[in-house]
Amino acid sequence: MSQTYLTTEELSGRIKYDSKTIRRKLKDSVLIEGIHYFRPFGGRKILYIWEQIEEDMFKVPAINTLMAGVH
């Protein structure tokens, strides 16, 4: 399967969040290492996996499912 790897700056352009916000707030809270990003060759550089991020952005939060039956 072909995947698109993005730098923080490239991801910033796609999701319309500032690069600093991605690094400081989203990374490791919403974007998880090994799922949404990785460090190639064990280095410092981070590459984000676009397809996984895009898929997760459109998932309905679990609370909406729980609240669906409450009127």
Coordinates of N, CA and C in Angstrom, one line a residue:
M1 N 0.8 -1.2 0.0 CA 0.0 0.0 0.0 C 0.9 1.2 0.0
S2 N 0.6 2.2 -0.8 CA 1.3 3.4 -1.0 C 0.8 4.4 0.1
Q3 N 1.7 5.0 0.8 CA 1.4 6.1 1.8 C 2.1 7.4 1.5
T4 N 1.5 8.5 1.9 CA 2.0 9.8 1.7 C 2.6 10.3 3.0
Y5 N 3.9 10.5 2.9 CA 4.6 11.0 4.1 C 4.8 12.5 4.0
L6 N 4.4 13.2 5.1 CA 4.5 14.7 5.1 C 5.4 15.2 6.2
T7 N 6.1 16.3 6.0 CA 6.7 17.0 7.1 C 5.7 17.8 7.9
T8 N 6.1 18.3 9.0 CA 5.2 19.1 9.8 C 4.6 20.3 9.0
E9 N 5.5 20.9 8.2 CA 5.1 22.1 7.5 C 4.1 21.7 6.4
E10 N 4.3 20.6 5.7 CA 3.4 20.1 4.7 C 2.0 19.7 5.3
L11 N 2.1 19.0 6.5 CA 0.8 18.7 7.2 C 0.1 19.9 7.6
S12 N 0.8 20.9 8.0 CA 0.2 22.2 8.4 C -0.7 22.8 7.2
G13 N -0.1 22.7 6.0 CA -0.9 23.2 4.9 C -2.1 22.5 4.6
R14 N -2.1 21.2 4.8 CA -3.3 20.3 4.5 C -4.4 20.5 5.6
I15 N -4.0 20.5 6.9 CA -5.1 20.6 7.9 C -5.3 22.0 8.4
K16 N -4.6 22.9 7.9 CA -4.8 24.4 8.3 C -4.6 24.6 9.8
Y17 N -3.6 24.0 10.4 CA -3.1 24.2 11.7 C -1.7 24.7 11.6
D18 N -1.3 25.7 12.4 CA 0.0 26.2 12.4 C 1.0 25.0 12.8
S19 N 2.2 25.1 12.2 CA 3.2 24.0 12.5 C 3.5 23.9 14.0
K20 N 3.6 25.1 14.7 CA 3.9 25.0 16.1 C 2.7 24.4 16.9
T21 N 1.5 24.6 16.5 CA 0.3 23.9 17.1 C 0.4 22.4 16.9
I22 N 0.8 22.0 15.8 CA 1.0 20.5 15.5 C 2.0 20.0 16.4
R23 N 3.2 20.6 16.5 CA 4.3 20.1 17.3 C 4.0 20.1 18.8
R24 N 3.3 21.2 19.3 CA 3.2 21.4 20.7 C 1.9 20.8 21.3
K25 N 0.8 20.8 20.5 CA -0.5 20.4 21.1 C -1.1 19.1 20.5
L26 N -0.9 18.9 19.2 CA -1.5 17.7 18.6 C -0.6 16.5 18.6
K27 N 0.7 16.7 18.5 CA 1.6 15.6 18.5 C 1.6 14.9 19.9
D28 N 1.5 13.6 20.0 CA 1.4 12.8 21.2 C 0.2 13.0 22.0
S29 N -0.8 13.8 21.6 CA -2.1 13.8 22.3 C -3.2 13.3 21.3
V30 N -3.1 13.9 20.1 CA -4.1 13.4 19.0 C -3.3 12.6 17.9
L31 N -2.1 13.1 17.6 CA -1.3 12.4 16.6 C -0.3 11.5 17.4
I32 N -0.4 10.2 17.2 CA 0.3 9.2 18.0 C 1.4 8.6 17.2
E33 N 2.6 8.6 17.9 CA 3.8 8.0 17.2 C 3.5 6.5 16.9
G34 N 3.9 6.0 15.7 CA 3.6 4.7 15.3 C 2.3 4.5 14.6
I35 N 1.4 5.4 14.8 CA 0.1 5.4 14.1 C 0.0 6.5 13.1
H36 N 0.2 7.7 13.6 CA 0.1 8.9 12.7 C 1.4 9.4 12.2
Y37 N 2.5 9.1 12.9 CA 3.8 9.6 12.5 C 4.9 8.6 12.9
F38 N 6.1 8.8 12.3 CA 7.2 8.0 12.7 C 8.5 8.8 12.5
R39 N 9.6 8.3 13.1 CA 10.9 8.9 12.9 C 11.7 8.0 12.1
P40 N 11.9 8.3 10.8 CA 12.7 7.4 9.9 C 14.1 7.2 10.4
F41 N 14.6 6.0 10.4 CA 15.9 5.6 10.8 C 16.3 6.0 12.2
G42 N 15.2 6.1 13.1 CA 15.5 6.4 14.5 C 16.0 7.9 14.7
G43 N 15.9 8.7 13.7 CA 16.4 10.1 13.8 C 15.4 11.0 14.5
R44 N 15.7 12.3 14.4 CA 14.9 13.4 15.0 C 13.8 13.8 14.1
K45 N 14.0 13.7 12.8 CA 13.0 14.1 11.8 C 11.7 13.3 12.0
I46 N 10.6 14.0 11.8 CA 9.2 13.3 12.0 C 8.5 13.4 10.6
L47 N 8.0 12.3 10.2 CA 7.2 12.2 9.0 C 5.8 11.7 9.4
Y48 N 4.8 12.5 8.9 CA 3.4 12.2 9.2 C 2.8 11.3 8.1
I49 N 1.9 10.4 8.5 CA 1.3 9.5 7.5 C -0.1 10.1 7.2
W50 N -0.2 10.7 6.0 CA -1.4 11.5 5.6 C -2.6 10.6 5.6
E51 N -2.6 9.5 5.1 CA -3.8 8.7 4.9 C -4.4 8.3 6.3
Q52 N -3.6 8.0 7.3 CA -4.1 7.7 8.6 C -4.7 8.9 9.3
I53 N -4.0 10.0 9.2 CA -4.5 11.3 9.8 C -5.8 11.7 9.1
E54 N -5.9 11.6 7.8 CA -7.2 11.9 7.1 C -8.3 11.0 7.6
E55 N -8.0 9.7 7.7 CA -9.1 8.8 8.1 C -9.6 9.1 9.5
D56 N -8.6 9.4 10.4 CA -9.0 9.7 11.8 C -9.7 11.0 12.0
M57 N -9.4 12.0 11.1 CA -10.1 13.3 11.2 C -11.6 13.2 11.0
F58 N -12.0 12.2 10.3 CA -13.4 12.1 10.0 C -14.2 11.1 10.8
K59 N -13.5 10.5 11.8 CA -14.2 9.6 12.7 C -15.0 10.4 13.7
V60 N -16.2 9.8 13.9 CA -17.1 10.4 14.9 C -16.7 10.1 16.3
P61 N -16.5 11.1 17.2 CA -16.1 10.8 18.5 C -17.0 9.8 19.2
A62 N -16.5 9.0 20.1 CA -17.3 7.9 20.8 C -18.4 8.5 21.6
I63 N -18.2 9.7 22.1 CA -19.3 10.3 23.0 C -20.6 10.5 22.1
N64 N -20.4 10.8 20.9 CA -21.6 11.0 20.0 C -22.4 9.7 19.9
T65 N -21.7 8.6 19.8 CA -22.4 7.3 19.8 C -23.1 7.0 21.1
L66 N -22.4 7.3 22.2 CA -23.1 7.1 23.5 C -24.3 7.9 23.7
M67 N -24.2 9.2 23.2 CA -25.3 10.1 23.5 C -26.5 10.0 22.5
A68 N -26.3 9.2 21.4 CA -27.3 9.0 20.4 C -28.7 8.5 21.0
G69 N -28.7 7.7 22.0 CA -29.9 7.2 22.5 C -30.5 8.0 23.6
V70 N -29.8 9.1 24.0 CA -30.3 10.0 25.1 C -31.1 11.1 24.5
H71 N -32.3 11.3 25.0 CA -33.2 12.4 24.4 C -33.4 13.4 25.4

